[in-house]
mmCIF file of C-alpha atoms in Angstrom:
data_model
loop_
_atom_site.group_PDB
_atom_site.id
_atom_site.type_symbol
_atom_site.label_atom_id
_atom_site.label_comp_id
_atom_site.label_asym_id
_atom_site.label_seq_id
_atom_site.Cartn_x
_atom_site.Cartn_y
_atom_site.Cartn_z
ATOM 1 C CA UNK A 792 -16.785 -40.137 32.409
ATOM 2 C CA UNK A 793 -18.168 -37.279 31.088
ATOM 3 C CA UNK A 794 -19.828 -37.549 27.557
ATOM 4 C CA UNK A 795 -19.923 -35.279 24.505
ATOM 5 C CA UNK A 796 -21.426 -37.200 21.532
ATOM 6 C CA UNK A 797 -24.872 -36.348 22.607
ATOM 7 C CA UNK A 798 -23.745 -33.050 21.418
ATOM 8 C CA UNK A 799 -22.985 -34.171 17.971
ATOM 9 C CA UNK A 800 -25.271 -37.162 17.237
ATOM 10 C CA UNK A 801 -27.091 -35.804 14.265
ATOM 11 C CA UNK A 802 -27.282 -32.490 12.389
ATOM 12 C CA UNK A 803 -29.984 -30.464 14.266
ATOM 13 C CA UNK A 804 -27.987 -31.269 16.865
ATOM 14 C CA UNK A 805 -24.855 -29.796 15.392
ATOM 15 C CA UNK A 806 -26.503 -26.954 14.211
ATOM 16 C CA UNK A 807 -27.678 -26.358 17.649
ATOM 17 C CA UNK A 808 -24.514 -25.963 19.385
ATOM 18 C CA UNK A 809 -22.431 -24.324 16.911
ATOM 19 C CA UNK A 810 -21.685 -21.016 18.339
ATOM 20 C CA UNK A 811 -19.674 -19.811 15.362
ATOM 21 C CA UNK A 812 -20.982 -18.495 11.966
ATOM 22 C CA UNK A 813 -20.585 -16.616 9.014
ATOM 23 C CA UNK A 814 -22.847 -13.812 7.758
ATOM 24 C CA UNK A 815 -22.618 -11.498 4.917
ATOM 25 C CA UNK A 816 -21.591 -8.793 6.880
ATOM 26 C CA UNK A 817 -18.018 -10.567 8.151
ATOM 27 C CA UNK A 818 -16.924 -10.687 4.708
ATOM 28 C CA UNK A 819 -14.917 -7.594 3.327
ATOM 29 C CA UNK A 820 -14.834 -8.679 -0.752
ATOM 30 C CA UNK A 821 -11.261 -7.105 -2.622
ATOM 31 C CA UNK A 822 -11.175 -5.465 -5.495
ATOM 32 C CA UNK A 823 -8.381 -5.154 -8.674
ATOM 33 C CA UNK A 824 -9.146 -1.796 -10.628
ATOM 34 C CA UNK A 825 -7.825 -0.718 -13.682
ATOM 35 C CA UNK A 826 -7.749 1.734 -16.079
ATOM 36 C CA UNK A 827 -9.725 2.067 -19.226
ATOM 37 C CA UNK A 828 -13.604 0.722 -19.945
ATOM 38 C CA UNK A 829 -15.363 -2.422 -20.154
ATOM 39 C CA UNK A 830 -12.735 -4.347 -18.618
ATOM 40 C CA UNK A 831 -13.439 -7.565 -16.916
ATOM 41 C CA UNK A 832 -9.910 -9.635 -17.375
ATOM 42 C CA UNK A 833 -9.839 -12.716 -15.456
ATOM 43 C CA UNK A 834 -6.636 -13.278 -13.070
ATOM 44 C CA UNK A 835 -5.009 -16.665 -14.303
ATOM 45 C CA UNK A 836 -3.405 -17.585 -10.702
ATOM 46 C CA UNK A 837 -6.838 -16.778 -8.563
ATOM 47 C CA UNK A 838 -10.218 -18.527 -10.581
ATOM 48 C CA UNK A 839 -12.797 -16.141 -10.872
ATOM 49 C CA UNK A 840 -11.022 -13.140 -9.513
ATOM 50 C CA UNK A 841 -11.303 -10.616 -12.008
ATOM 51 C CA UNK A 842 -9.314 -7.031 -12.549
ATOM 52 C CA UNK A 843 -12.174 -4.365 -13.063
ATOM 53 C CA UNK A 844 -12.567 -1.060 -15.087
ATOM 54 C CA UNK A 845 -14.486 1.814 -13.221
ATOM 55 C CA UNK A 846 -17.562 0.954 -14.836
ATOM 56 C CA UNK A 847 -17.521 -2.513 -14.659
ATOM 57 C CA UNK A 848 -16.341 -2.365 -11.358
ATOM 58 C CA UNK A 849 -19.379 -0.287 -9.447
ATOM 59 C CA UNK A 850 -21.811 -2.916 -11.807
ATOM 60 C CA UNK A 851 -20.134 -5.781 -9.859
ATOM 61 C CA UNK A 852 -19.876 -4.089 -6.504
ATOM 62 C CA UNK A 853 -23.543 -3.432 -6.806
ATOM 63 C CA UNK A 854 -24.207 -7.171 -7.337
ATOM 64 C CA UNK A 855 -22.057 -8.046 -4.207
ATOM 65 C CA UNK A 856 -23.928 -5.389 -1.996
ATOM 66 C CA UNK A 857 -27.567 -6.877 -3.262
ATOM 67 C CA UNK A 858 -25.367 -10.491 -1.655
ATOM 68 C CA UNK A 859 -25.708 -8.761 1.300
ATOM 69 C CA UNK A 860 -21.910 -7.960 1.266
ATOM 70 C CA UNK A 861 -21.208 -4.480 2.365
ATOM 71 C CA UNK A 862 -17.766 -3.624 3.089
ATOM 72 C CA UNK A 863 -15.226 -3.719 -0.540
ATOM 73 C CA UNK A 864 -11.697 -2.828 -0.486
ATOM 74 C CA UNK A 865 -9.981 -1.499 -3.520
ATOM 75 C CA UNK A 866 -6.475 -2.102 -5.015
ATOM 76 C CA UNK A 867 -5.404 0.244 -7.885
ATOM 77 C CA UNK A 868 -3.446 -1.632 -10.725
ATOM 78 C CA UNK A 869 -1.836 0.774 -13.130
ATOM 79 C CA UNK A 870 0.460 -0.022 -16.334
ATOM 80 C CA UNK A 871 4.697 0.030 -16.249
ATOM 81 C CA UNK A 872 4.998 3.209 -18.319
ATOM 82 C CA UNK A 873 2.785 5.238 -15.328
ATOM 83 C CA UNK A 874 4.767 3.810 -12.638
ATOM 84 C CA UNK A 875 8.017 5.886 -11.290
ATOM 85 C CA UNK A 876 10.291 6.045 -8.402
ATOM 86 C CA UNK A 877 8.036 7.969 -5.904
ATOM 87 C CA UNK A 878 4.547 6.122 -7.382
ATOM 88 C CA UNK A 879 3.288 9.478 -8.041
ATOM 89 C CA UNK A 880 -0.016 8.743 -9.269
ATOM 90 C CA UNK A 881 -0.649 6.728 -5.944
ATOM 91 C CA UNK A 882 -1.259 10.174 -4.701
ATOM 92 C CA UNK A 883 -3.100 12.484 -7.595
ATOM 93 C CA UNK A 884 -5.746 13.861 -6.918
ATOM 94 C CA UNK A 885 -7.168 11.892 -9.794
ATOM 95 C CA UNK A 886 -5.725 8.715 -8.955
ATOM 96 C CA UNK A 887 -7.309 5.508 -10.192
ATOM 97 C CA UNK A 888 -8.823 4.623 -6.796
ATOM 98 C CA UNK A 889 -10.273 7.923 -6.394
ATOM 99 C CA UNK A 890 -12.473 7.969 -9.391
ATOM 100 C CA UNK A 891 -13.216 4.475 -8.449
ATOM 101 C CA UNK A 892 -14.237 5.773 -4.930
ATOM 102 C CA UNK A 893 -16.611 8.931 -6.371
ATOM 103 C CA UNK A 894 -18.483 6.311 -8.815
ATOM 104 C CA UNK A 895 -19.095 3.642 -5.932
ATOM 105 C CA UNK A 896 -20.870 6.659 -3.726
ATOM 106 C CA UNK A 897 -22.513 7.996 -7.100
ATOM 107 C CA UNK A 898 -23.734 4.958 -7.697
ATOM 108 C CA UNK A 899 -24.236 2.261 -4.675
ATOM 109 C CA UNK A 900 -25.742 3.357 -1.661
ATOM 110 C CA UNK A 901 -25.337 1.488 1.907
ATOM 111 C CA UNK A 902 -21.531 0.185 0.697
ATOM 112 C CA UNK A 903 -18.486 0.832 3.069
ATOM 113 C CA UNK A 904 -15.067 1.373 0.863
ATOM 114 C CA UNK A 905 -11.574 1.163 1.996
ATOM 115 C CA UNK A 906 -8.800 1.829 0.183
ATOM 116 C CA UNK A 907 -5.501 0.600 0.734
ATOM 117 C CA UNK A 908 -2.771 2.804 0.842
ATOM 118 C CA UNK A 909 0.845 1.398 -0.199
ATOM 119 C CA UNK A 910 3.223 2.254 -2.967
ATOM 120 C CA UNK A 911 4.399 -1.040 -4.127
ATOM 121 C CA UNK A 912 1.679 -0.842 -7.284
ATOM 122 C CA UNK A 913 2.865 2.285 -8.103
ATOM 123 C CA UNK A 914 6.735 2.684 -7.935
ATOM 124 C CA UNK A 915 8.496 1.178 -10.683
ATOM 125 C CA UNK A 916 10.795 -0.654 -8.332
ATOM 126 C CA UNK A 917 8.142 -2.622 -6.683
ATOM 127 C CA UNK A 918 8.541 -1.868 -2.735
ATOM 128 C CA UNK A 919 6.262 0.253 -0.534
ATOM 129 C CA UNK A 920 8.272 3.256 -0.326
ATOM 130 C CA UNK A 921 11.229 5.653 -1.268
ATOM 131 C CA UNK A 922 14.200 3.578 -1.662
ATOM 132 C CA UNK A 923 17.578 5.101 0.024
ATOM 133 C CA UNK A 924 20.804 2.448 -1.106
ATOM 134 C CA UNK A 925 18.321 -0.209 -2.426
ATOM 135 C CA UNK A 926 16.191 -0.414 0.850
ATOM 136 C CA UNK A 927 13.329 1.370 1.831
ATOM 137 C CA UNK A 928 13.320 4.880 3.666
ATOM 138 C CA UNK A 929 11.095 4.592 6.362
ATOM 139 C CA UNK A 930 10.736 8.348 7.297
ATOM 140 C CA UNK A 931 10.699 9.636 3.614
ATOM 141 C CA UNK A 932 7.949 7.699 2.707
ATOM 142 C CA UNK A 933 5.620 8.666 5.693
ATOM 143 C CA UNK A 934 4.346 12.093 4.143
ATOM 144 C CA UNK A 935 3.645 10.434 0.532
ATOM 145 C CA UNK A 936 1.491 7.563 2.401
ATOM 146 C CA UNK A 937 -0.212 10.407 4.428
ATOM 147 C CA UNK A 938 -0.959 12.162 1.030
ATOM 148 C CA UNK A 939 -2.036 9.006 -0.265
ATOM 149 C CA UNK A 940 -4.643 8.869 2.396
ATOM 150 C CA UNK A 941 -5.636 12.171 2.547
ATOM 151 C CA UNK A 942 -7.041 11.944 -1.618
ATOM 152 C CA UNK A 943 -8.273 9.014 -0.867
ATOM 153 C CA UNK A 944 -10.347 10.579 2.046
ATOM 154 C CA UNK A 945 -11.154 13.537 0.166
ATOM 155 C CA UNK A 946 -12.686 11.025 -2.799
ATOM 156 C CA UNK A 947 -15.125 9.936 -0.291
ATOM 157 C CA UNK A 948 -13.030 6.339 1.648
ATOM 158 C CA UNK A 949 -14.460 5.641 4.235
ATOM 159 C CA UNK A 950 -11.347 4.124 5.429
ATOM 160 C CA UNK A 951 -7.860 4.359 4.755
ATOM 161 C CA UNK A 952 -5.949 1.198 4.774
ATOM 162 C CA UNK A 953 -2.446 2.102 5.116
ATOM 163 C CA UNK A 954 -0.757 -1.470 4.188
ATOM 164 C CA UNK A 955 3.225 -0.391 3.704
ATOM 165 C CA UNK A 956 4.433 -1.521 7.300
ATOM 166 C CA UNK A 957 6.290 1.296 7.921
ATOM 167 C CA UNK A 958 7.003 2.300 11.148
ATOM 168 C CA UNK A 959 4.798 5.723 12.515
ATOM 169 C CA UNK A 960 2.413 5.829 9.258
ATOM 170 C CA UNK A 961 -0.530 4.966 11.481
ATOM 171 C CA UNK A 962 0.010 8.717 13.346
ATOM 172 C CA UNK A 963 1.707 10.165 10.088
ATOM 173 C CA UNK A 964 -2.131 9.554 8.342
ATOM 174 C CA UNK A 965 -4.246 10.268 11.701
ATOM 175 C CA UNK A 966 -2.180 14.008 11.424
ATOM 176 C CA UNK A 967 -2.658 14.688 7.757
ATOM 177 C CA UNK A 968 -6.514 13.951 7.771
ATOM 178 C CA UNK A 969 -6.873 15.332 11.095
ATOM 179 C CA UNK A 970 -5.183 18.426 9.363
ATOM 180 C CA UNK A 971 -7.258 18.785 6.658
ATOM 181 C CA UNK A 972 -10.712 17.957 8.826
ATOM 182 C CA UNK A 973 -11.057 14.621 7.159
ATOM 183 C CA UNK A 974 -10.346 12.219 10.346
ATOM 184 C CA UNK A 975 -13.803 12.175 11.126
ATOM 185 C CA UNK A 976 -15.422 10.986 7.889
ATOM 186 C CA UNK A 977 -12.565 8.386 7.282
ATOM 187 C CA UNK A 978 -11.194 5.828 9.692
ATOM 188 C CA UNK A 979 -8.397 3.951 9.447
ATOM 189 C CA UNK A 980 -8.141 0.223 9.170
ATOM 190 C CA UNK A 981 -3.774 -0.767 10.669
ATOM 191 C CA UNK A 982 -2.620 -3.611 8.640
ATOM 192 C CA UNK A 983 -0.950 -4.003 11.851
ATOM 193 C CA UNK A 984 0.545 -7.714 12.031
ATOM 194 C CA UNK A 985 1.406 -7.821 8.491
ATOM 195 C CA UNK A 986 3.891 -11.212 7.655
ATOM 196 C CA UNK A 987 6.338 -11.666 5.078
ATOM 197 C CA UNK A 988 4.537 -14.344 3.541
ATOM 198 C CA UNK A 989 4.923 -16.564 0.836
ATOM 199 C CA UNK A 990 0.939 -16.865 0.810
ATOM 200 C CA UNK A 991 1.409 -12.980 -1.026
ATOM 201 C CA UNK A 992 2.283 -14.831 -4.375
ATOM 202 C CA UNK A 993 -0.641 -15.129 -6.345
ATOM 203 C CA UNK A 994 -1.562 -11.341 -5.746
ATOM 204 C CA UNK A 995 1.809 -9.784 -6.900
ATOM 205 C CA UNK A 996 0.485 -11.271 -10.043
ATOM 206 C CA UNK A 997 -2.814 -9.751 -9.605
ATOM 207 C CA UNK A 998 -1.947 -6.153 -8.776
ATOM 208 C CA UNK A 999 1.846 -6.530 -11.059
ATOM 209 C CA UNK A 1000 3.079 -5.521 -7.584
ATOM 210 C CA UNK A 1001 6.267 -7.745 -7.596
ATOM 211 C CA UNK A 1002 9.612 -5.782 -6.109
ATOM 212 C CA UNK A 1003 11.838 -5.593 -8.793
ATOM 213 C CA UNK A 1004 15.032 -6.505 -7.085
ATOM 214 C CA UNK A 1005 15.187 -8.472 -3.371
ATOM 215 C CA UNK A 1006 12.172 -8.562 -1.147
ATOM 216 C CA UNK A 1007 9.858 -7.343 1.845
ATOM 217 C CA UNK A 1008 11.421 -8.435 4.506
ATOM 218 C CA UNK A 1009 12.942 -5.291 5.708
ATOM 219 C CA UNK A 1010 9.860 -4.295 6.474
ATOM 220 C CA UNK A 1011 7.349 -6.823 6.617
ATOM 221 C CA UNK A 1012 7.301 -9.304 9.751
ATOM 222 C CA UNK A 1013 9.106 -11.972 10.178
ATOM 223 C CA UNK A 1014 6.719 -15.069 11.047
ATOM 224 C CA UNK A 1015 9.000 -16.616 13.235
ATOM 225 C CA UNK A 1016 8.612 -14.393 15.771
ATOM 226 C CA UNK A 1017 6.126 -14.886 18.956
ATOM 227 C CA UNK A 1018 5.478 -11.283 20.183
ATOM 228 C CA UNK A 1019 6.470 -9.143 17.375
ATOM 229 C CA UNK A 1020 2.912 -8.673 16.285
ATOM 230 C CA UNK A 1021 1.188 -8.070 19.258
ATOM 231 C CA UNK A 1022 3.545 -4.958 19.408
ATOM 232 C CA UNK A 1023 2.955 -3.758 15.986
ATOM 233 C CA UNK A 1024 -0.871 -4.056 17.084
ATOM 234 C CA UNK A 1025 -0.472 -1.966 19.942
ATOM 235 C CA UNK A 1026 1.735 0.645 18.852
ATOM 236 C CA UNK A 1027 -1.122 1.197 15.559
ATOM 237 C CA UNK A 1028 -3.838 1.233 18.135
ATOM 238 C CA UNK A 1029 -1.630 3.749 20.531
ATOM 239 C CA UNK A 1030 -1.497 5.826 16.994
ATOM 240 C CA UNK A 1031 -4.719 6.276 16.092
ATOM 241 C CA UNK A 1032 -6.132 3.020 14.253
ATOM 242 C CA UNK A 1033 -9.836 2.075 14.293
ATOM 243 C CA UNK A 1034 -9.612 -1.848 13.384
ATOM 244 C CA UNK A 1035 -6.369 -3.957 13.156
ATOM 245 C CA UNK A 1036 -5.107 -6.395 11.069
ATOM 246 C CA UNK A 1037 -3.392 -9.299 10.939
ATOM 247 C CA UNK A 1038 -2.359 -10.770 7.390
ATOM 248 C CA UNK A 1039 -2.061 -13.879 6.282
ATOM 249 C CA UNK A 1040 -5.408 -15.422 8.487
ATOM 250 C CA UNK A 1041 -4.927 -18.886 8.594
ATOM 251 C CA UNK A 1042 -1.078 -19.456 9.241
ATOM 252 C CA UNK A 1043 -1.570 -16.843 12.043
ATOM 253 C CA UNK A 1044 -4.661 -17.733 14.006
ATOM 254 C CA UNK A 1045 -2.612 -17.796 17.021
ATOM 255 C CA UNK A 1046 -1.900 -14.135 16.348
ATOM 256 C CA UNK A 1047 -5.491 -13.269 15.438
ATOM 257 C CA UNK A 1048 -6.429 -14.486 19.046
ATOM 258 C CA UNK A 1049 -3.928 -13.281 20.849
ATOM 259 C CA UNK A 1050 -4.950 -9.529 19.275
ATOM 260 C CA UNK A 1051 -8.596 -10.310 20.170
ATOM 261 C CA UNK A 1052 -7.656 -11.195 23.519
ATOM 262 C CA UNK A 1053 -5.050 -8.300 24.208
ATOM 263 C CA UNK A 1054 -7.740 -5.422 22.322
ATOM 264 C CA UNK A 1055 -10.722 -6.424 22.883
ATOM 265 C CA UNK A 1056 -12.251 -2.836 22.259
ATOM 266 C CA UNK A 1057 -10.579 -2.984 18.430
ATOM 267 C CA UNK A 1058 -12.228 -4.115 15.849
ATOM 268 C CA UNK A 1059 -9.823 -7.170 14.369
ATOM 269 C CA UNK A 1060 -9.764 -7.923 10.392
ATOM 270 C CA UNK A 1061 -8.331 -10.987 9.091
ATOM 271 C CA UNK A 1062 -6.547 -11.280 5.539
ATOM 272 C CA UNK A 1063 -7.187 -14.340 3.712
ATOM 273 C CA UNK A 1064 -5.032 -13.837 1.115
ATOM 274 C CA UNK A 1065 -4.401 -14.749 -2.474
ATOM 275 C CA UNK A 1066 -2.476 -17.359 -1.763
ATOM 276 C CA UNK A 1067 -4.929 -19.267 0.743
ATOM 277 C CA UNK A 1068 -7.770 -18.394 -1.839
ATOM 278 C CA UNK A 1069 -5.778 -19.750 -4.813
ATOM 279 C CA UNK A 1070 -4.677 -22.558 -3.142
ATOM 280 C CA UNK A 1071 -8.217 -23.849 -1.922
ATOM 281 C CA UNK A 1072 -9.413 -22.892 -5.033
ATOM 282 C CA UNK A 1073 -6.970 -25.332 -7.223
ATOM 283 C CA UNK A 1074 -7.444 -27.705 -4.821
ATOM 284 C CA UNK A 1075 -10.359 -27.826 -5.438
ATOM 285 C CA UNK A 1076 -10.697 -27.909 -9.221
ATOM 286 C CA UNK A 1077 -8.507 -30.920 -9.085
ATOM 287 C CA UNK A 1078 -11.126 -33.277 -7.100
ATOM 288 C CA UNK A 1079 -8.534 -33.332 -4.035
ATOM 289 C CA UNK A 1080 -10.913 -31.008 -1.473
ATOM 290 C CA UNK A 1081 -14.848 -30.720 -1.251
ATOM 291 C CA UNK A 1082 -14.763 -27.023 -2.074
ATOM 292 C CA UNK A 1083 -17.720 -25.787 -0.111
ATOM 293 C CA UNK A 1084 -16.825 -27.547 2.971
ATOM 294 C CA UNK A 1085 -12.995 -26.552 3.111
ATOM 295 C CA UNK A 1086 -14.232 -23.153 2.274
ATOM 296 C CA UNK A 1087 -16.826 -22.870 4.880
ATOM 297 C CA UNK A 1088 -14.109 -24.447 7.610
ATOM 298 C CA UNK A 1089 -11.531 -22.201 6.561
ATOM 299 C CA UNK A 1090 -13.733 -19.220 7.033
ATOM 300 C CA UNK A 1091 -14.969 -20.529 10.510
ATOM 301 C CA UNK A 1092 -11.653 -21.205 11.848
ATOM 302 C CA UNK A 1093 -11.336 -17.615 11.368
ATOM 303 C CA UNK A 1094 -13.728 -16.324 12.711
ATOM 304 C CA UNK A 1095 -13.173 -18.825 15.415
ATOM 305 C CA UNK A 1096 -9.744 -16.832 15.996
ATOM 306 C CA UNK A 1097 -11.824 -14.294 16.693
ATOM 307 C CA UNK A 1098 -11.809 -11.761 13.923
ATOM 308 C CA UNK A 1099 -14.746 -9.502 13.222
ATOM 309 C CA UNK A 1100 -14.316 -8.787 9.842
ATOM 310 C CA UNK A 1101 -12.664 -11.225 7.104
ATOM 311 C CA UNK A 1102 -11.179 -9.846 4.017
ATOM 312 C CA UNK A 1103 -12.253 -12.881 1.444
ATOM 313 C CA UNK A 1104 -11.805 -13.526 -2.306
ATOM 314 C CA UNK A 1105 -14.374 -16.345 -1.916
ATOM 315 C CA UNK A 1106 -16.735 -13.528 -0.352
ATOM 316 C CA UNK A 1107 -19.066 -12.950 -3.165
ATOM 317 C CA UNK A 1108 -18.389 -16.772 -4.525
ATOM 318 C CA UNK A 1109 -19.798 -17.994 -0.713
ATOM 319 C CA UNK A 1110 -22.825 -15.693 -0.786
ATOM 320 C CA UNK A 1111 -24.349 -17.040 -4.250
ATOM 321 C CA UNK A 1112 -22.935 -20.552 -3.930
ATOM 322 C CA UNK A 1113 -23.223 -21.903 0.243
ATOM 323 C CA UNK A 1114 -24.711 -18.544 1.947
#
């Protein structure tokens, strides 16, 4: 018989043979910016997530960096009346993100940003790209991501995080910054395995990102597929990514592991998403789940998975609270 409670029989114990942890610098903390100033409006469906003005923003982003969190990833949210059918002002030169970008490196030292790079909060039909007969074009929107990228680069990103799941954008944004001798101050972070998920909810509130007729799923994975992802992975990593995704984390740990295992020399981020935040989170404020330790497990598990790097609306939250 071989025994394993002598492993476990009290907490130093424990402590000593957990192999798994959590430090500041796993946790990329997201970020909803919008325009105007003084701005600090709280999101109803995710508890102390906030949308941010510019100025507001780099205040809070300088609190989170003297957490110890280093890594932020911005979202731009911008009113109905400035949205159109190509989401111009996703790529102006002075787009929302990229004044948000030049104040963060004006003012915070030490802090990596990444920017994602989509359409769907800046087309006034909701989706990630050109529509063509009420789906989206593929190929047509591939130069307006790459522009997208390539402002966002020139603002100072350090990474581009090209989140539309269209097929070749990977190598359509590795050519325009490449082009304009950007590729090697930016890298680009694949949100390679990137699910149709019902987990999504809570931040189509958020970032007023909701399509305004059907869905995703033209475009977005389906989750009940075994492989699928893996190829996505590889084909972004065959392209030109620097770290990987998958998205949602902890519905797919299977696929989180399997990319570990598979690329080994790529970097692999994790998404936990609004809807695993919000749901914790109101689980919590009903008395139904010891916050702290569901938190902390949840965050383990992924890292457990394997991911690097966790993208984490509880980042800042875990760091003054449990850290």
């Amino acid at each position: 018989m071989k025994r394993f409670r002598e492993f476990r029989k009290d907490q130093a114990t424990r402590d000593r043979y957990a192999d798994v942890t959590v430090t500041a610098n796993d946790f990329i903390y997201p970020y909803f910016v919008v325009e105007g100033s003084g701005v600090r409006e709280p999101i109803p469906t995710m508890p102390g997530v906030n949308r941010y003005s510019i100025d507001r923003l780099v205040e809070d982003v300088a609190e989170v960096q003297q957490l110890g969190i280093n890594k932020v990833l911005l979202f731009g949210v911008i009113s109905e009346e400035q949205k159109d059918e190509r989401g111009s002002l996703a790529y102006a030169e002075d787009a929302l993100v990229c004044r948000a970008v030049k104040a963060i490196k004006a003012a915070v030292t030490g802090v990596t940003v990444i920017t994602d790079v989509c359409l769907c909060e800046y087309t006034s039909h909701g989706h990630c790209g050109l529509l063509h007969h009420h789906d989206v074009d593929n190929d047509a929107t591939l130069p307006l991501l790459a522009e997208m990228a390539y402002v966002h680069a020139k603002a100072g990103s350090d990474f581009v995080a090209p989140s539309a799941m269209m097929d070749g954008q990977i190598e359509a944004i590795d050519h325009r910054l490449r082009e304009t001798g950007l590729r090697d101050k930016c890298r680009i972070l694949a949100y390679s395995a990137k699910y149709a998920s019902a987990f999504y909810g809570p931040f189509r509130d958020a970032a007023d990102s909701a399509p305004a007729f059907g869905d995703r799923k033209t475009y977005q994975m389906d989750y009940r597929t075994h492989n699928q992802g893996l190829e996505e992975i590889a084909a972004d990593i065959e392209e030109g990514a620097d770290w990987t995704m998958v998205k949602p984390a902890m519905p797919y740990l299977d696929m989180i592991a399997r990319g570990v295992q598979l690329f080994p020399d790529t970097p692999m981020v994790a998404y936990q998403v609004s809807g695993e935040y919000s749901m914790l989170k109101a689980a919590a404020q009903a008395g139904w789940l010891d916050e702290q330790r569901i938190v902390f497990e949840s965050l383990i598990a992924i890292k457990r998975a394997g991911a690097q790097y966790i993208i984490s609306y509880y980042a800042k939250e875990y760091q003054q609270r449990w850290a």
